Coordinates of C-alpha atoms and ligand atoms in Angstrom, one line a residue:
M1 CA 185.1 18.7 -127.5
R2 CA 181.9 20.4 -126.1
I3 CA 179.9 21.8 -128.9
A4 CA 176.7 23.9 -128.6
M5 CA 174.8 23.9 -131.9
C6 CA 172.4 26.9 -132.2
A7 CA 170.0 27.1 -135.1
S8 CA 166.5 28.3 -135.9
E9 CA 165.3 25.0 -137.4
V10 CA 166.3 21.4 -136.7
V11 CA 164.9 18.1 -138.0
P12 CA 162.7 16.4 -136.8
F13 CA 161.3 19.4 -134.7
A14 CA 161.0 22.3 -137.2
K15 CA 161.9 22.5 -140.9
T16 CA 161.5 24.9 -143.8
G17 CA 164.5 23.8 -145.8
G18 CA 168.0 22.2 -145.9
L19 CA 169.2 24.1 -142.8
A20 CA 167.0 21.9 -140.7
D21 CA 168.3 18.7 -142.3
V22 CA 171.9 19.7 -141.6
V23 CA 171.4 20.7 -138.0
G24 CA 169.3 17.6 -137.4
A25 CA 172.0 15.3 -138.7
L26 CA 175.4 16.9 -138.0
P27 CA 175.1 16.6 -134.2
L28 CA 174.3 12.8 -134.6
A29 CA 177.5 12.4 -136.7
L30 CA 179.6 14.4 -134.2
E31 CA 178.3 12.3 -131.3
E32 CA 179.2 9.1 -133.3
Q33 CA 182.8 10.5 -133.4
G34 CA 182.9 11.0 -129.7
Q35 CA 182.0 14.7 -129.4
E36 CA 179.8 16.1 -126.7
V37 CA 177.0 18.1 -128.4
I38 CA 173.9 19.9 -127.4
V39 CA 171.4 21.8 -129.6
I40 CA 169.4 24.9 -128.8
L41 CA 166.4 26.1 -130.9
P42 CA 163.2 28.1 -130.3
R43 CA 160.1 26.2 -129.2
Y44 CA 157.7 26.9 -132.1
K45 CA 154.0 26.2 -132.0
G46 CA 154.2 23.0 -134.2
I47 CA 156.7 21.2 -131.9
D48 CA 154.5 18.5 -130.3
E49 CA 155.1 17.6 -126.7
S50 CA 154.1 14.0 -126.7
K51 CA 155.5 13.1 -130.1
F52 CA 159.0 14.3 -129.1
K53 CA 158.8 13.2 -125.5
I54 CA 159.5 16.7 -124.4
Q55 CA 160.5 17.2 -120.7
R56 CA 160.5 20.4 -118.7
L57 CA 163.7 21.9 -117.3
K58 CA 162.6 25.4 -116.3
D59 CA 159.5 27.6 -116.7
D60 CA 160.7 28.7 -120.2
I61 CA 163.1 25.8 -121.1
S62 CA 162.2 22.3 -122.1
Y63 CA 164.2 19.6 -123.9
S64 CA 164.1 16.4 -125.9
I65 CA 166.8 13.8 -126.7
I66 CA 168.1 12.8 -130.1
G67 CA 170.8 10.2 -131.0
K68 CA 172.2 8.4 -128.0
G69 CA 172.1 11.3 -125.6
I70 CA 172.1 14.7 -127.3
K71 CA 169.9 17.1 -125.5
V72 CA 167.9 19.5 -127.7
Y73 CA 166.9 22.5 -125.6
F74 CA 163.9 24.6 -126.6
I75 CA 163.6 28.2 -125.7
E76 CA 160.0 29.0 -125.0
N77 CA 158.4 32.4 -125.3
N78 CA 154.8 32.4 -126.4
L79 CA 154.8 36.0 -127.5
Y80 CA 157.7 35.3 -129.9
F81 CA 157.4 31.7 -131.0
Y82 CA 153.9 30.4 -130.4
R83 CA 152.5 31.3 -133.8
D84 CA 152.2 30.0 -137.4
G85 CA 155.3 30.2 -139.6
L86 CA 158.8 30.0 -138.4
Y87 CA 159.9 33.3 -140.0
G88 CA 156.7 34.7 -141.6
D89 CA 153.3 33.9 -143.0
K90 CA 151.3 34.6 -146.2
L91 CA 151.7 38.4 -145.5
G92 CA 155.5 38.2 -145.5
D93 CA 158.2 38.1 -142.8
H94 CA 157.0 38.4 -139.2
K95 CA 157.4 42.1 -138.3
D96 CA 159.2 41.4 -135.0
N97 CA 161.8 39.0 -136.3
L98 CA 164.7 41.1 -134.8
D99 CA 163.0 40.9 -131.4
R100 CA 162.4 37.2 -131.7
F101 CA 165.9 36.1 -132.8
S102 CA 167.9 38.5 -130.7
Y103 CA 165.9 37.2 -127.7
Y104 CA 166.7 33.6 -128.8
C105 CA 170.4 34.4 -129.0
R106 CA 170.6 36.0 -125.6
R107 CA 168.5 33.4 -123.9
A108 CA 170.7 30.7 -125.5
L109 CA 173.8 32.2 -124.0
E110 CA 172.2 32.5 -120.5
L111 CA 170.9 28.9 -120.8
L112 CA 174.4 27.6 -121.4
K113 CA 175.5 29.1 -118.1
E114 CA 172.4 27.9 -116.2
I115 CA 173.0 24.3 -117.3
N116 CA 176.8 24.8 -116.8
F117 CA 177.6 23.7 -120.3
S118 CA 180.8 25.7 -121.0
P119 CA 181.3 25.1 -124.7
D120 CA 184.6 24.8 -126.5
V121 CA 182.7 25.9 -129.6
V122 CA 179.4 27.5 -130.2
H123 CA 178.4 26.6 -133.8
V124 CA 175.7 29.0 -135.1
H125 CA 173.9 28.8 -138.4
D126 CA 172.6 31.6 -140.7
W127 CA 171.4 35.0 -139.6
Q128 CA 168.9 33.8 -137.0
S129 CA 171.7 32.7 -134.6
S130 CA 174.4 35.1 -135.9
L131 CA 174.0 37.5 -132.9
I132 CA 175.5 34.9 -130.6
P133 CA 179.1 35.5 -131.8
V134 CA 178.5 39.2 -131.6
Y135 CA 177.2 39.0 -128.0
L136 CA 180.1 36.7 -127.0
K137 CA 182.7 39.2 -128.3
T138 CA 181.0 42.2 -126.8
L139 CA 178.5 41.8 -123.9
Y140 CA 180.2 38.6 -122.7
A141 CA 183.8 39.6 -123.6
N142 CA 184.9 39.5 -119.9
D143 CA 182.7 36.7 -118.8
Q144 CA 184.9 33.9 -117.3
F145 CA 182.4 31.3 -118.3
Y146 CA 183.0 31.9 -122.0
K147 CA 186.7 32.8 -121.8
N148 CA 187.8 29.7 -123.8
T149 CA 184.8 29.5 -126.1
K150 CA 185.3 29.9 -129.9
T151 CA 182.6 30.4 -132.5
M152 CA 181.8 29.0 -135.9
L153 CA 179.2 30.5 -138.2
T154 CA 177.9 28.3 -141.1
I155 CA 176.3 30.2 -143.9
H156 CA 173.6 28.0 -145.6
N157 CA 172.5 30.8 -148.0
I158 CA 174.1 34.2 -148.2
G159 CA 171.0 35.5 -149.9
Y160 CA 169.2 35.7 -146.5
Q161 CA 171.0 38.1 -144.2
G162 CA 168.5 39.4 -141.6
L163 CA 168.3 43.0 -142.7
F164 CA 166.5 45.5 -140.4
P165 CA 166.1 49.3 -140.3
K166 CA 168.6 51.2 -138.3
E167 CA 165.8 52.4 -136.0
E168 CA 165.5 48.8 -134.5
F169 CA 169.2 48.8 -133.4
E170 CA 168.5 49.2 -129.7
K171 CA 166.3 46.1 -129.6
M172 CA 169.5 44.0 -129.7
G173 CA 171.0 45.6 -126.6
L174 CA 174.3 46.3 -128.3
P175 CA 176.3 49.5 -128.0
W176 CA 175.7 52.0 -130.9
N177 CA 179.4 51.9 -131.9
L178 CA 178.7 48.5 -133.5
F179 CA 176.5 50.3 -136.0
D180 CA 179.6 50.7 -138.1
I181 CA 181.2 49.4 -141.2
E182 CA 183.4 47.1 -139.0
G183 CA 180.2 45.9 -137.3
L184 CA 176.6 45.3 -138.3
E185 CA 176.0 48.4 -140.5
F186 CA 175.3 47.6 -144.1
Y187 CA 174.3 50.4 -146.5
G188 CA 172.4 52.2 -143.7
K189 CA 170.7 49.1 -142.4
I190 CA 171.4 46.5 -139.7
N191 CA 172.8 43.3 -141.2
I192 CA 172.7 40.5 -138.7
L193 CA 174.6 37.9 -140.9
K194 CA 177.3 40.4 -141.5
G195 CA 177.7 40.8 -137.7
G196 CA 178.1 37.0 -137.4
M197 CA 180.7 37.1 -140.2
M198 CA 182.7 39.9 -138.5
F199 CA 182.7 38.3 -135.0
S200 CA 182.9 34.5 -135.6
D201 CA 186.3 32.9 -135.3
I202 CA 185.6 30.6 -138.3
I203 CA 183.1 31.0 -141.1
T204 CA 182.0 28.0 -143.1
T205 CA 179.6 27.4 -145.9
V206 CA 178.1 24.2 -147.2
S207 CA 180.1 23.3 -150.2
P208 CA 183.7 24.1 -151.5
T209 CA 182.5 25.7 -154.7
Y210 CA 180.0 28.0 -152.9
S211 CA 182.7 29.1 -150.5
K212 CA 184.6 30.5 -153.4
E213 CA 181.6 31.8 -155.3
I214 CA 180.4 34.0 -152.4
Q215 CA 183.7 35.8 -152.4
T216 CA 182.7 37.2 -155.8
K217 CA 180.4 40.1 -156.6
E218 CA 178.1 37.8 -158.6
F219 CA 177.2 35.5 -155.6
G220 CA 178.2 37.5 -152.6
F221 CA 175.0 39.6 -152.2
G222 CA 177.0 42.6 -151.1
L223 CA 179.0 40.6 -148.5
E224 CA 181.8 39.5 -150.7
G225 CA 184.1 42.3 -149.4
V226 CA 183.6 41.1 -145.8
L227 CA 184.4 37.5 -146.8
N228 CA 187.4 38.6 -148.7
K229 CA 188.7 40.4 -145.7
R230 CA 188.3 37.2 -143.7
K231 CA 189.2 34.8 -146.4
T232 CA 191.8 32.9 -144.4
S233 CA 189.0 31.9 -142.0
V234 CA 186.5 30.9 -144.7
F235 CA 186.0 27.2 -145.5
G236 CA 183.6 25.0 -147.5
I237 CA 182.4 21.7 -146.2
L238 CA 179.9 19.7 -148.3
N239 CA 176.7 18.8 -146.4
G240 CA 176.1 15.1 -145.8
L241 CA 172.8 13.3 -145.9
D242 CA 171.1 11.4 -143.1
Y243 CA 170.6 8.0 -144.6
S244 CA 168.5 6.8 -141.7
I245 CA 165.9 9.3 -143.1
W246 CA 166.7 9.3 -146.8
N247 CA 167.1 5.7 -148.0
S248 CA 165.1 3.8 -150.6
E249 CA 165.7 0.6 -148.8
T250 CA 164.1 1.6 -145.5
D251 CA 161.8 4.6 -146.4
K252 CA 158.4 4.2 -144.7
F253 CA 156.6 6.7 -146.9
I254 CA 157.1 5.0 -150.2
A255 CA 155.0 2.2 -151.9
K256 CA 157.9 -0.3 -152.1
N257 CA 161.4 -0.3 -150.7
Y258 CA 164.2 -1.1 -153.2
S259 CA 167.9 -1.1 -153.6
A260 CA 170.2 -1.0 -156.7
K261 CA 169.8 -4.8 -156.8
T262 CA 166.0 -4.6 -156.8
I263 CA 165.7 -1.5 -158.9
I264 CA 162.8 -3.1 -160.7
D265 CA 160.6 -2.3 -157.7
K266 CA 161.2 1.4 -158.2
V267 CA 158.4 1.2 -160.8
K268 CA 155.9 0.6 -158.0
C269 CA 156.9 3.9 -156.5
K270 CA 156.5 5.6 -159.9
E271 CA 153.0 4.1 -160.3
D272 CA 152.1 5.1 -156.8
L273 CA 153.2 8.7 -157.5
Q274 CA 151.3 8.8 -160.8
E275 CA 148.2 7.6 -159.0
Y276 CA 148.6 10.1 -156.2
S277 CA 149.2 12.9 -158.7
K278 CA 146.3 11.9 -160.9
L279 CA 148.6 11.4 -163.9
P280 CA 148.2 8.4 -166.3
K281 CA 149.9 5.3 -164.9
D282 CA 152.6 4.5 -167.5
K283 CA 156.1 3.4 -166.7
N284 CA 157.4 4.3 -170.1
V285 CA 156.7 8.0 -169.8
P286 CA 159.7 9.8 -168.2
L287 CA 158.6 11.3 -164.9
F288 CA 160.4 14.5 -163.7
G289 CA 160.0 15.4 -160.0
I290 CA 160.5 18.7 -158.2
V291 CA 160.6 19.3 -154.5
S292 CA 161.6 22.9 -154.0
R293 CA 160.8 26.4 -152.9
L294 CA 159.2 28.1 -155.9
A295 CA 161.8 30.8 -156.1
E296 CA 164.0 32.3 -158.7
Q297 CA 167.0 31.0 -156.9
K298 CA 165.8 27.5 -157.5
G299 CA 165.5 28.1 -161.3
F300 CA 161.8 28.9 -161.4
D301 CA 162.4 31.8 -163.7
I302 CA 163.8 29.7 -166.6
L303 CA 161.5 26.8 -165.6
S304 CA 158.4 29.1 -165.9
S305 CA 159.5 30.2 -169.4
A306 CA 160.2 26.7 -170.5
I307 CA 157.3 24.8 -168.9
D308 CA 154.8 25.1 -171.7
K309 CA 157.3 23.6 -174.2
I310 CA 158.4 20.9 -171.7
C311 CA 154.8 19.8 -171.1
Q312 CA 154.6 19.0 -174.9
M313 CA 157.6 16.8 -174.8
G314 CA 155.8 13.6 -173.8
V315 CA 156.8 13.8 -170.2
Q316 CA 155.1 13.9 -166.8
I317 CA 156.1 16.5 -164.1
V318 CA 155.2 16.5 -160.5
I319 CA 155.9 19.7 -158.5
L320 CA 155.8 20.0 -154.7
G321 CA 156.5 23.3 -153.0
T322 CA 155.5 26.8 -152.2
G323 CA 157.0 30.1 -152.9
D324 CA 156.4 33.2 -155.0
L325 CA 152.8 33.7 -156.0
K326 CA 153.7 34.4 -159.6
Y327 CA 155.2 30.9 -160.0
H328 CA 152.1 29.4 -158.3
L329 CA 149.9 31.0 -160.9
I330 CA 152.0 30.1 -163.9
M331 CA 152.2 26.4 -162.8
E332 CA 148.4 26.4 -162.1
D333 CA 147.8 27.6 -165.6
M334 CA 149.9 24.8 -167.0
V335 CA 147.9 22.2 -165.0
K336 CA 144.7 23.5 -166.6
K337 CA 146.3 23.3 -170.0
Y338 CA 148.1 20.0 -169.6
P339 CA 146.4 18.0 -166.9
N340 CA 147.9 14.7 -168.1
A341 CA 151.4 16.0 -168.0
I342 CA 151.8 18.2 -164.9
S343 CA 150.7 17.8 -161.3
L344 CA 151.1 20.5 -158.8
H345 CA 151.1 20.3 -155.0
L346 CA 151.4 23.8 -153.5
K347 CA 152.3 22.8 -149.9
F348 CA 155.0 21.6 -147.6
D349 CA 154.5 17.8 -147.3
D350 CA 157.4 15.6 -146.1
S351 CA 155.8 12.3 -147.0
L352 CA 154.9 13.4 -150.5
A353 CA 158.6 14.6 -150.9
H354 CA 159.7 11.1 -150.1
K355 CA 157.3 9.7 -152.7
I356 CA 158.6 12.1 -155.3
Y357 CA 162.2 11.3 -154.7
A358 CA 161.4 7.6 -155.1
G359 CA 158.8 7.7 -157.8
S360 CA 160.5 10.1 -160.3
D361 CA 163.0 9.2 -163.0
V362 CA 164.7 12.6 -163.0
F363 CA 164.9 15.2 -160.2
V364 CA 164.8 18.7 -161.6
M365 CA 166.9 21.3 -159.7
P366 CA 168.2 24.0 -162.1
S367 CA 169.1 26.4 -159.3
K368 CA 170.6 29.7 -160.4
Y369 CA 172.8 29.4 -157.3
E370 CA 172.9 26.6 -154.8
P371 CA 175.0 26.7 -151.5
C372 CA 174.9 22.9 -151.3
G373 CA 171.5 21.5 -152.2
L374 CA 170.1 18.4 -150.7
G375 CA 167.6 17.4 -153.3
Q376 CA 170.3 16.1 -155.7
L377 CA 171.9 14.1 -152.9
I378 CA 168.6 12.6 -151.8
S379 CA 167.6 11.7 -155.4
F380 CA 170.9 9.8 -156.0
K381 CA 170.0 7.5 -153.1
Y382 CA 166.7 6.8 -154.7
G383 CA 168.1 6.1 -158.2
T384 CA 166.5 9.3 -159.5
L385 CA 168.9 11.3 -161.7
P386 CA 169.4 15.0 -161.0
L387 CA 169.1 17.6 -163.7
V388 CA 171.0 20.7 -162.5
F389 CA 172.7 23.9 -163.4
K390 CA 176.5 23.8 -162.6
T391 CA 176.7 26.0 -159.6
G392 CA 177.8 25.7 -155.9
G393 CA 177.1 22.3 -154.3
L394 CA 175.5 21.1 -157.5
A395 CA 178.8 21.6 -159.3
D396 CA 180.5 19.7 -156.6
T397 CA 178.2 16.7 -156.8
V398 CA 176.5 16.3 -160.2
N399 CA 178.2 15.5 -163.5
E400 CA 177.3 13.7 -166.8
A401 CA 178.1 10.3 -165.2
N402 CA 175.4 10.6 -162.6
G403 CA 172.9 13.2 -163.9
F404 CA 172.3 15.9 -166.4
V405 CA 174.0 19.3 -166.4
L406 CA 172.7 22.5 -168.2
D407 CA 175.3 24.0 -170.5
G408 CA 174.2 27.5 -169.4
Y409 CA 171.5 29.2 -167.4
S410 CA 168.7 29.8 -169.8
E411 CA 165.3 28.5 -171.0
N412 CA 166.9 26.9 -174.0
D413 CA 169.6 25.2 -172.0
L414 CA 166.9 23.8 -169.7
I415 CA 164.9 22.4 -172.6
K416 CA 168.1 20.9 -174.1
A417 CA 168.9 19.2 -170.7
F418 CA 165.3 17.8 -170.6
K419 CA 165.8 16.4 -174.2
K420 CA 169.1 14.8 -173.1
A421 CA 167.4 13.2 -170.1
I422 CA 164.5 11.9 -172.3
T423 CA 166.9 10.4 -174.8
A424 CA 168.9 8.7 -172.0
F425 CA 165.7 7.4 -170.4
K426 CA 164.7 5.7 -173.6
N427 CA 168.0 3.8 -173.7
E428 CA 167.3 1.2 -171.0
K429 CA 170.9 -0.1 -170.8
K430 CA 172.4 3.4 -170.4
W431 CA 169.7 4.4 -167.9
A432 CA 170.4 1.3 -165.8
T433 CA 174.2 2.2 -165.7
L434 CA 173.5 5.8 -164.7
I435 CA 171.1 4.7 -162.0
T436 CA 173.4 2.1 -160.5
K437 CA 176.3 4.7 -160.5
A438 CA 174.1 7.3 -158.7
M439 CA 172.9 4.8 -156.1
S440 CA 176.4 3.8 -155.3
L441 CA 177.5 7.3 -154.3
D442 CA 178.1 8.0 -150.6
F443 CA 177.3 11.4 -149.2
S444 CA 176.9 10.2 -145.6
W445 CA 177.8 12.7 -142.8
K446 CA 180.9 10.8 -141.5
E447 CA 183.5 12.5 -143.7
S448 CA 181.9 16.0 -143.4
A449 CA 181.6 15.7 -139.6
R450 CA 185.3 14.8 -139.5
K451 CA 186.1 18.0 -141.4
Y452 CA 184.0 20.0 -138.9
I453 CA 185.9 18.5 -136.0
E454 CA 189.1 19.5 -137.7
L455 CA 187.9 23.0 -138.0
Y456 CA 186.7 23.2 -134.4
A457 CA 190.2 22.1 -133.4
K458 CA 191.7 24.8 -135.6
A459 CA 189.5 27.4 -134.0
L460 CA 190.7 26.3 -130.6
S461 CA 194.4 26.2 -131.4
Ligands
ADP501 P1 166.8 25.0 -149.4 O1 167.6 26.1 -150.1 O2 165.4 25.2 -149.6 O3 167.2 24.8 -148.0 P2 167.9 22.4 -150.0 O4 168.0 21.6 -151.3 O5 169.2 22.6 -149.3 O6 167.2 23.7 -150.3 O7 166.9 21.6 -149.0 C1 165.6 21.5 -149.2 C2 165.0 20.5 -148.2 O8 163.7 20.8 -147.9 C3 165.1 19.1 -148.8 O9 165.1 18.2 -147.7 C4 163.7 19.0 -149.5 O10 163.3 17.7 -149.7 C5 162.8 19.8 -148.5 N1 161.7 20.5 -149.1 C6 161.6 21.6 -149.8 N2 160.4 22.0 -150.1 C7 159.6 21.0 -149.6 C8 158.1 20.8 -149.6 N3 157.3 21.7 -150.2 N4 157.7 19.8 -148.9 C9 158.5 18.9 -148.3 N5 159.9 19.0 -148.2 C10 160.4 20.1 -148.9

């Protein structure tokens, strides 16, 4: 099959979160299974020409190659994409995001024609590329080039929908009759993700549990009705992990490579992380790592309430991430109060993320909701046990045999889970069993890619 993958971030070119990991890895796994794939994303400021051996195709189109021969096309437009921040900056979302991503979607569809890549499936991801299925079913409805093309939308987080005021509607170049309950209208606003959901042939999300959760009021962020209507076309496929990037045996960023057989060497990574984080070097203190957006979704509301007590539990905590200012401030206060227990890194730093996955004993990820979550899958591979709330992809992957699960979503439940982890850590034999089990788990892309291929075929049949 010929698959055009369209997304706003793709590893290794541009990343703010798990979406980039997925769209960087899935095409490689599809190629391995004999599919013909191309990828299209905007050319952001940070995408370095020489690092990625970028070649020019047209005035506004360049490309690079990943895998054996997957072309990744970049849509260039300096006005829209040559700036700091993929979606926004310190002041908030970029004000012209609707112009930026509707431009990207239309240019992507024209590009496919220019390069004569008539796709069997256009696979789009999240709101930023959700206008593509809308355009295909409206502006391009009679276009012979796309007459056999089907569309799949993968929702990586239904909390981000691309909401814009009604007044911006004409920017998309769509007829006004689409500003309707059966189209993109959502409580008087434009909802781009909803458009994608209404017009895609198949809708997927990134774990089986989340695919059911988002059909309920509690998790659907107002779109549960739309999903219910389309429920025979909604599927959940768990994300895989790219083990050529996330692997304790080959990772270039960590102090010492190790496997389940040489787990003793993990201590070197722990000491390295303690040194980097200016925490006392002590292998007997349980070290809890966090790599996350500092957001309520990721459990920072209960973590903020519990953090003072946690810092007094004889543990070390290393936090890497950025997010809501209020959480930055709370954690900064804790660093002043407990400098030997907590270390804070308010930035996006890929190499430090690797050091944290390898150097921690426990990976803390008590998300309130979690579409799939990659942090827990990465930490398994590094023999770092995840501590999670049972929701979405976390419920599908973590249990008491490979990590620690909160009984409920509250400050007290979080503290109880920390206590459970500390007790387990002190029992060396039990700890070794848990680690070995975690490291033996396989979340590679092979199986998930096979499921996507099945769904592409279903869309075409
Ligand atoms: P999200 O909801 O943010 O996409 P996921 O768990 O699906 O959450 O994926 C997050 C990805 O982003 C992981 O690969 C994680 O390691 C990475 N990540 C998150 N924050 C940072 C950061 N501050 N620095 C480096 N990597 C980060």
